[in-house]
Coordinates of C-alpha atoms in Angstrom, one line a residue:
M25 CA 0.0 0.0 0.0
N26 CA 1.4 3.4 -0.7
N27 CA 0.5 6.9 0.2
W28 CA 0.3 8.4 -3.3
P29 CA -3.0 9.7 -4.7
E30 CA -5.3 7.4 -6.5
G31 CA -3.8 6.3 -9.8
W32 CA -0.3 7.2 -8.7
S33 CA 2.4 4.7 -7.8
D34 CA 6.1 4.6 -7.7
D35 CA 6.1 2.9 -11.1
N36 CA 4.2 5.6 -12.9
R37 CA 5.9 8.5 -11.4
G38 CA 8.3 8.3 -14.3
N39 CA 11.9 9.3 -14.4
R40 CA 11.9 12.6 -12.6
Y41 CA 15.3 14.1 -12.3
G42 CA 15.9 16.0 -9.2
R43 CA 12.8 14.4 -7.6
G44 CA 14.2 11.4 -6.1
S45 CA 14.5 9.4 -9.4
S46 CA 17.5 7.3 -10.1
S47 CA 17.8 8.6 -13.6
A48 CA 20.7 10.7 -14.5
Q49 CA 18.6 12.4 -17.2
P50 CA 17.3 15.9 -16.7
E51 CA 13.5 16.3 -17.3
S52 CA 12.5 17.4 -20.7
A53 CA 12.6 21.0 -21.9
R54 CA 8.8 21.2 -21.8
V55 CA 9.1 21.9 -18.0
M56 CA 11.8 24.6 -18.5
R57 CA 9.9 26.7 -21.0
Q58 CA 12.5 29.4 -21.3
V59 CA 15.1 27.0 -22.6
R60 CA 14.8 24.9 -25.6
R61 CA 16.6 23.7 -28.7
G62 CA 15.8 24.7 -32.2
P63 CA 14.7 27.8 -33.8
A64 CA 12.6 30.4 -31.9
P65 CA 8.9 30.4 -32.8
S66 CA 7.8 33.4 -34.8
P67 CA 5.3 35.8 -33.4
G68 CA 1.8 34.3 -33.4
Q69 CA 3.2 30.8 -33.9
A70 CA 2.1 28.1 -31.5
G71 CA 4.9 27.0 -29.3
Y72 CA 5.6 24.0 -27.2
G73 CA 3.4 21.5 -29.0
G74 CA 0.9 24.0 -30.3
A75 CA 0.2 25.6 -27.0
P76 CA -0.6 29.3 -27.1
P77 CA 2.6 31.4 -26.6
Y78 CA 1.0 33.0 -23.5
G79 CA -0.8 30.2 -22.1
G80 CA -1.6 29.6 -18.5
G81 CA -1.3 33.2 -17.6
V82 CA 2.5 32.9 -17.5
P83 CA 4.2 35.9 -19.1
Q84 CA 6.5 35.2 -22.0
Q85 CA 10.1 34.9 -20.9
P86 CA 13.2 35.6 -23.1
S87 CA 14.3 32.6 -25.1
Y88 CA 17.7 31.2 -25.4
V89 CA 18.1 29.4 -28.7
D90 CA 21.3 27.2 -29.0
G91 CA 22.9 29.3 -26.4
G92 CA 21.9 32.7 -28.0
Y93 CA 19.3 35.2 -27.1
A94 CA 16.1 35.6 -29.0
E95 CA 13.9 38.7 -28.7
P96 CA 10.4 38.1 -27.4
P97 CA 7.5 38.7 -29.6
S98 CA 7.0 42.3 -30.7
G99 CA 4.8 44.5 -28.5
Y100 CA 5.9 42.5 -25.4
D101 CA 7.8 44.3 -22.6
S102 CA 9.7 41.7 -20.6
G103 CA 10.7 44.3 -17.9
Y104 CA 14.4 44.0 -18.8
N105 CA 16.4 46.7 -20.3
T106 CA 18.9 46.4 -23.1
G107 CA 22.0 47.8 -21.2
Q108 CA 20.5 51.1 -20.7
V109 CA 21.6 52.4 -17.3
Y110 CA 19.7 55.2 -15.5
G111 CA 17.8 56.0 -18.7
A112 CA 20.9 56.5 -20.8
P113 CA 21.1 54.4 -24.0
G114 CA 24.1 52.3 -24.6
G115 CA 24.9 52.0 -20.8
R116 CA 25.8 55.7 -20.4
G117 CA 25.3 57.3 -17.0
P118 CA 23.4 60.4 -16.3
G119 CA 25.0 63.7 -17.4
D120 CA 26.9 61.9 -20.3
P121 CA 27.1 63.8 -23.5
G122 CA 24.1 63.1 -25.7
D123 CA 21.9 62.2 -22.7
G124 CA 18.6 63.6 -23.7
M125 CA 16.9 62.9 -20.4
Y126 CA 19.0 65.3 -18.2
E127 CA 19.4 68.9 -19.0
P128 CA 22.9 70.5 -18.3
R129 CA 22.9 72.4 -14.9
P130 CA 22.4 76.1 -15.5
A131 CA 25.1 78.5 -14.6
P132 CA 24.5 80.1 -11.1
N133 CA 22.8 83.5 -11.2
W134 CA 25.3 85.5 -9.2
R135 CA 23.5 88.7 -9.6
R136 CA 20.4 87.2 -7.9
R137 CA 22.4 85.6 -5.2
I138 CA 24.2 88.8 -4.4
K139 CA 20.9 90.6 -4.3
V140 CA 19.3 88.1 -1.9
T141 CA 22.4 88.2 0.3
A142 CA 22.4 92.0 0.4
I143 CA 18.6 92.1 1.3
T144 CA 19.1 89.5 4.0
V145 CA 22.1 91.4 5.6
A146 CA 20.2 94.7 5.4
T147 CA 17.1 93.1 7.1
V148 CA 19.2 91.7 9.9
L149 CA 21.0 95.0 10.5
L150 CA 17.7 96.9 10.4
V151 CA 16.1 94.6 12.9
T152 CA 19.1 94.7 15.2
T153 CA 19.4 98.5 15.1
V154 CA 15.7 98.9 15.9
G155 CA 15.8 96.4 18.7
T156 CA 18.9 98.0 20.1
Y157 CA 17.3 101.4 20.0
F158 CA 14.2 100.3 21.9
W159 CA 16.3 98.4 24.4
A160 CA 18.6 101.4 25.0
D161 CA 15.7 103.9 25.2
S162 CA 13.9 101.7 27.8
K163 CA 16.9 101.9 30.1
L164 CA 17.2 105.7 30.3
N165 CA 16.2 107.0 33.7
R166 CA 14.2 110.1 32.9
D167 CA 13.7 111.3 36.4
V168 CA 14.3 115.1 36.0
D169 CA 11.3 117.2 35.0
L170 CA 12.5 120.5 33.7
S171 CA 8.8 121.7 33.4
K172 CA 9.0 122.3 37.1
V173 CA 11.6 125.0 36.6
I174 CA 10.0 128.5 36.7
E175 CA 10.9 131.8 35.1
R176 CA 13.2 130.4 32.5
P177 CA 15.2 132.5 30.0
E178 CA 14.4 132.3 26.3
A179 CA 16.1 129.5 24.4
G180 CA 18.8 130.5 22.0
E181 CA 20.6 128.9 19.0
G182 CA 22.2 125.5 19.5
T183 CA 21.7 123.1 22.4
N184 CA 22.9 123.4 26.0
Y185 CA 23.4 120.4 28.2
L186 CA 24.0 120.7 32.0
I187 CA 26.3 117.7 32.8
V188 CA 26.6 116.8 36.5
G189 CA 28.8 114.3 38.3
S190 CA 27.2 113.5 41.6
D191 CA 28.6 111.6 44.6
S192 CA 25.6 109.4 44.7
R193 CA 26.5 105.9 46.0
A194 CA 23.1 104.4 45.1
G195 CA 23.4 100.7 44.3
M196 CA 27.0 100.4 45.6
S197 CA 27.9 97.7 48.0
A198 CA 30.0 98.3 51.1
E199 CA 33.0 96.6 49.3
E200 CA 32.6 98.9 46.3
K201 CA 32.4 102.0 48.5
K202 CA 35.6 101.0 50.2
K203 CA 37.4 100.0 46.9
L204 CA 36.4 103.4 45.3
H205 CA 37.1 105.6 48.5
T206 CA 33.7 107.1 48.2
G207 CA 32.7 107.0 51.9
S208 CA 29.2 106.3 53.0
A209 CA 27.6 109.7 53.3
A210 CA 23.9 109.7 53.0
G211 CA 22.1 111.6 50.1
K212 CA 24.0 113.0 47.2
R213 CA 25.8 116.2 46.2
T214 CA 27.3 117.5 43.0
D215 CA 31.0 116.7 42.5
S216 CA 31.3 118.4 39.2
M217 CA 29.1 120.5 36.9
M218 CA 29.7 121.6 33.3
I219 CA 27.7 123.3 30.5
L220 CA 28.2 121.8 27.0
H221 CA 27.1 123.9 24.1
T222 CA 26.6 122.4 20.7
G223 CA 26.0 124.3 17.5
G224 CA 27.3 125.3 14.1
N225 CA 30.6 126.7 15.5
G226 CA 31.8 123.6 17.2
P227 CA 31.1 122.5 20.8
T228 CA 32.1 124.5 23.9
L229 CA 32.7 122.8 27.3
I230 CA 32.5 125.1 30.3
S231 CA 33.2 123.9 33.9
L232 CA 31.3 125.5 36.7
P233 CA 33.4 125.2 39.9
R234 CA 31.2 123.8 42.7
D235 CA 32.5 126.6 45.0
S236 CA 31.1 129.3 42.6
N237 CA 29.3 132.0 44.5
V238 CA 25.6 132.2 43.3
T239 CA 22.3 133.6 44.5
I240 CA 19.5 131.2 45.1
P241 CA 16.5 132.5 43.0
S242 CA 12.8 132.1 43.7
F243 CA 11.8 128.5 42.9
K244 CA 9.0 125.9 43.2
G245 CA 9.8 122.8 45.2
S246 CA 10.3 119.7 42.9
D247 CA 8.4 117.4 45.2
S248 CA 6.1 119.7 47.2
G249 CA 5.3 122.2 44.5
K250 CA 5.5 124.9 47.2
F251 CA 6.7 128.4 46.0
Y252 CA 9.9 129.7 47.6
P253 CA 10.5 133.5 47.0
A254 CA 13.9 134.8 46.4
T255 CA 15.7 136.2 49.5
G256 CA 19.0 137.2 48.0
R257 CA 20.7 134.2 49.8
Q258 CA 24.2 133.6 48.4
V259 CA 25.7 130.1 48.6
K260 CA 28.1 127.8 46.8
L261 CA 26.6 126.4 43.5
N262 CA 26.6 122.8 44.8
A263 CA 24.3 123.8 47.7
A264 CA 21.5 124.4 45.3
Y265 CA 21.6 120.8 44.2
A266 CA 21.8 119.6 47.8
E267 CA 18.8 121.7 48.8
D268 CA 16.2 120.7 46.1
G269 CA 18.0 118.5 43.5
P270 CA 18.4 118.9 39.8
E271 CA 15.5 121.2 39.2
L272 CA 16.8 123.8 41.6
L273 CA 20.3 123.4 40.2
V274 CA 19.0 124.1 36.7
R275 CA 16.9 127.0 38.0
T276 CA 20.0 128.5 39.8
V277 CA 22.3 128.1 36.7
E278 CA 19.8 129.8 34.4
A279 CA 19.1 132.6 36.9
N280 CA 22.7 133.4 37.4
T281 CA 23.9 133.1 33.8
G282 CA 20.8 134.0 31.7
L283 CA 21.5 130.8 29.6
H284 CA 18.7 128.4 28.8
I285 CA 19.4 124.8 29.7
D286 CA 17.9 122.3 27.2
H287 CA 18.9 119.0 28.7
Y288 CA 20.1 117.6 32.0
V289 CA 22.5 114.6 32.4
E290 CA 23.8 113.2 35.7
I291 CA 26.1 110.3 36.6
G292 CA 27.0 108.8 39.9
F293 CA 30.3 107.4 41.3
G294 CA 29.6 103.8 40.6
G295 CA 28.2 104.3 37.1
F296 CA 31.2 106.4 36.1
A297 CA 33.6 103.6 37.1
N298 CA 31.5 100.9 35.4
I299 CA 31.6 102.9 32.0
V300 CA 35.4 103.2 32.1
D301 CA 35.8 99.5 32.8
A302 CA 33.3 98.6 30.1
V303 CA 35.3 100.4 27.4
G304 CA 38.5 98.7 28.6
G305 CA 39.9 101.8 30.2
V306 CA 40.8 105.3 29.1
E307 CA 44.3 106.5 28.1
M308 CA 45.4 109.7 29.8
D309 CA 48.5 111.8 30.0
I310 CA 48.8 112.6 33.7
P311 CA 50.4 116.0 34.1
Q312 CA 52.1 115.3 37.4
D313 CA 52.5 112.7 40.1
I314 CA 49.2 112.5 42.1
K315 CA 48.8 111.0 45.5
D316 CA 45.6 111.8 47.3
T317 CA 44.4 109.8 50.4
K318 CA 40.9 111.3 50.2
S319 CA 40.2 110.2 46.6
G320 CA 42.5 107.2 46.6
A321 CA 44.5 108.5 43.7
D322 CA 48.1 107.2 43.4
L323 CA 49.2 108.0 39.9
K324 CA 52.5 108.7 38.2
K325 CA 53.1 111.3 35.7
G326 CA 52.9 110.3 32.0
K327 CA 50.7 108.4 29.6
Q328 CA 48.8 105.5 31.0
T329 CA 45.5 103.6 30.8
L330 CA 43.2 104.3 33.7
N331 CA 40.7 101.7 34.9
G332 CA 37.4 102.6 36.6
E333 CA 38.8 102.9 40.1
Q334 CA 41.8 105.0 39.0
A335 CA 39.7 107.2 36.7
L336 CA 37.2 108.0 39.6
A337 CA 40.1 108.8 41.9
F338 CA 41.6 111.1 39.2
V339 CA 38.5 113.2 38.5
R340 CA 37.8 113.5 42.3
T341 CA 41.3 114.6 43.3
R342 CA 41.2 118.1 44.6
Y343 CA 43.6 118.8 47.4
A344 CA 46.6 117.4 45.7
L345 CA 46.1 119.8 42.8
G346 CA 46.1 123.0 44.8
S347 CA 42.7 124.3 43.7
D348 CA 39.3 123.3 42.5
L349 CA 39.9 125.0 39.1
N350 CA 42.7 122.6 38.4
R351 CA 40.4 119.7 39.2
T352 CA 37.8 120.9 36.7
K353 CA 40.4 121.0 34.0
N354 CA 41.3 117.4 34.7
Q355 CA 37.6 116.5 34.7
Q356 CA 37.1 118.1 31.3
K357 CA 40.1 116.3 29.9
F358 CA 39.0 112.9 31.2
L359 CA 35.4 113.2 30.1
S360 CA 36.5 114.2 26.6
A361 CA 38.9 111.3 26.5
L362 CA 36.2 109.0 27.7
A363 CA 33.8 110.2 25.0
N364 CA 36.4 109.7 22.4
Q365 CA 37.0 106.2 23.5
V366 CA 33.4 105.3 23.5
A367 CA 33.0 106.7 20.0
T368 CA 35.8 104.7 18.5
P369 CA 35.1 101.9 16.0
S370 CA 36.7 99.4 18.3
T371 CA 33.7 100.1 20.7
I372 CA 30.9 100.8 18.3
L373 CA 31.5 97.9 15.9
N374 CA 32.3 95.4 18.7
P375 CA 29.0 94.1 20.2
F376 CA 30.9 92.4 23.1
R377 CA 32.2 96.0 24.1
L378 CA 29.3 98.1 22.8
Y379 CA 26.5 96.5 24.7
P380 CA 28.3 96.3 28.1
T381 CA 29.3 100.0 27.6
M382 CA 25.7 101.0 26.8
G383 CA 24.3 99.0 29.6
A384 CA 26.7 100.4 32.2
G385 CA 26.2 104.0 31.0
L386 CA 22.4 103.9 30.6
D387 CA 21.8 102.2 33.9
S388 CA 23.7 104.9 35.8
L389 CA 22.6 108.1 33.9
V390 CA 19.8 110.3 35.1
V391 CA 18.3 112.5 32.4
D392 CA 15.5 114.9 31.9
K393 CA 12.1 113.7 30.6
D394 CA 12.7 115.1 27.1
M395 CA 16.1 113.6 26.6
G396 CA 16.3 111.1 23.7
L397 CA 18.9 108.7 22.6
F398 CA 19.8 111.0 19.7
D399 CA 20.3 113.9 22.1
L400 CA 22.5 111.7 24.2
A401 CA 24.5 110.6 21.2
S402 CA 24.8 114.2 20.0
M403 CA 26.3 115.1 23.5
F404 CA 28.9 112.3 23.3
W405 CA 29.9 113.3 19.8
A406 CA 30.3 116.9 20.8
M407 CA 32.5 115.9 23.8
K408 CA 34.5 113.8 21.4
G409 CA 34.9 116.9 19.2
V410 CA 36.3 118.8 22.1
S411 CA 38.8 116.1 22.8
G412 CA 39.8 116.0 19.1
G413 CA 40.4 119.8 18.9
D414 CA 37.2 120.7 17.1
G415 CA 35.8 122.6 20.0
K416 CA 36.9 124.6 23.1
S417 CA 37.0 123.8 26.8
M418 CA 37.3 126.4 29.6
N419 CA 36.4 127.3 33.1
M420 CA 33.7 129.9 33.9
P421 CA 35.6 133.2 34.0
I422 CA 36.5 133.9 37.7
A423 CA 37.2 137.5 39.0
G424 CA 38.4 136.4 42.4
S425 CA 36.9 135.5 45.8
S426 CA 33.7 136.9 47.1
P427 CA 33.4 138.2 50.7
N428 CA 32.1 134.8 52.0
G429 CA 35.1 133.1 50.5
N430 CA 33.4 131.5 47.4
L431 CA 34.7 131.9 43.8
Q432 CA 33.2 135.1 42.2
W433 CA 32.5 135.0 38.5
D434 CA 33.7 137.8 36.2
T435 CA 30.3 139.4 35.5
A436 CA 31.3 141.1 32.3
K437 CA 33.0 138.1 30.7
V438 CA 30.2 135.9 31.7
K439 CA 27.7 138.1 30.0
T440 CA 29.8 138.1 26.8
L441 CA 30.2 134.4 27.0
V442 CA 26.4 133.8 27.3
N443 CA 25.6 136.1 24.4
Q444 CA 28.0 134.3 22.1
L445 CA 26.5 130.9 23.2
K446 CA 22.9 132.2 22.7
N447 CA 23.7 133.4 19.2
D448 CA 25.7 130.2 18.5
E449 CA 28.8 132.3 17.7
T450 CA 32.5 131.4 18.1
V451 CA 33.5 131.8 21.7
T452 CA 36.2 134.4 22.2
V453 CA 36.0 134.6 25.9
S454 CA 38.7 132.8 27.9
G455 CA 38.4 131.3 31.3
N456 CA 40.7 130.4 34.1

């Protein structure tokens, strides 16, 4: 008994090569349809014993006749190519000459690329500039209201800035106060005062000695709004600031000079030192050896770069120089040198120096409510001009000492100086 289907036996299985038969003969070519002997059938001719060429749903395969290759019937696509690689006839690769399927890469349009690059760069610069402007504008401390100043003189030609260096220690730690030799006095007083005039005849920087003898005029309290009538009281100029702040100081300067002040700028001890450090120091030619225990100055004569601590000690030094007038001259020289350093390409074009400098300066400046960034920039450029020789620096003309021991201004010279500034004329008056 066998397990083959009905009608099958080991005897009728036939000689099946490769299927367990003992015959060494391969099975006939009728099983391997793609290989046979003899001529290839012509299109439409029955093959393999009259069977249809495409019988059984089996697609026609390439024929090998006597070891050669015969094309399939016409109209039939076997799915094989004839040596064509990547669509290039004759085995050519893409990009070969004569390849009709791939166009040559066009030459780059450099004009368009340059245009796109220029637009992109301009857009980035515009966005950065606008962002920087609003960032800087938001950091300005507009705490001084000049609208509170009463009985003001008429404005003349050009712009007048009142620049004040105060001994404010606001925001300074005990360690910083010790390092900068500022002491710990409460409140704040003016340590230096200058008028900067800008106009068509170059800038003029005028120092107002803090010991100048002035008369306190009538004024309205900046906080209380109370009216205080004039009593003819004569004091040192810095006493006006100590009594009622920037507004009374502006009122006193205007009343005693007749010159309209357009903008007010103030900087404290800590901010001054931070700006100097942010720009990498300021080079100065020290006129003489300076040693002052009160300011902490210990400097040798000659050219050198001062850091923030040294710079603050230098501009505060008073007793080692013999008089306050000599100190104001040093203050003028240093502030002009500082403005010149800030305005150099090495600072303006270097964001790692520009932004720290702007941050240090804007954080520590106190300005009037109408002061804008362009006004502030104009002030710095004018001070740079003074340092570069395009302007003039001087002290307020002094006639001598008043009966109370304060410095008395030369009234005639001051009147001429103020008229020239009002009319934006070249200043011919000389100071001490």
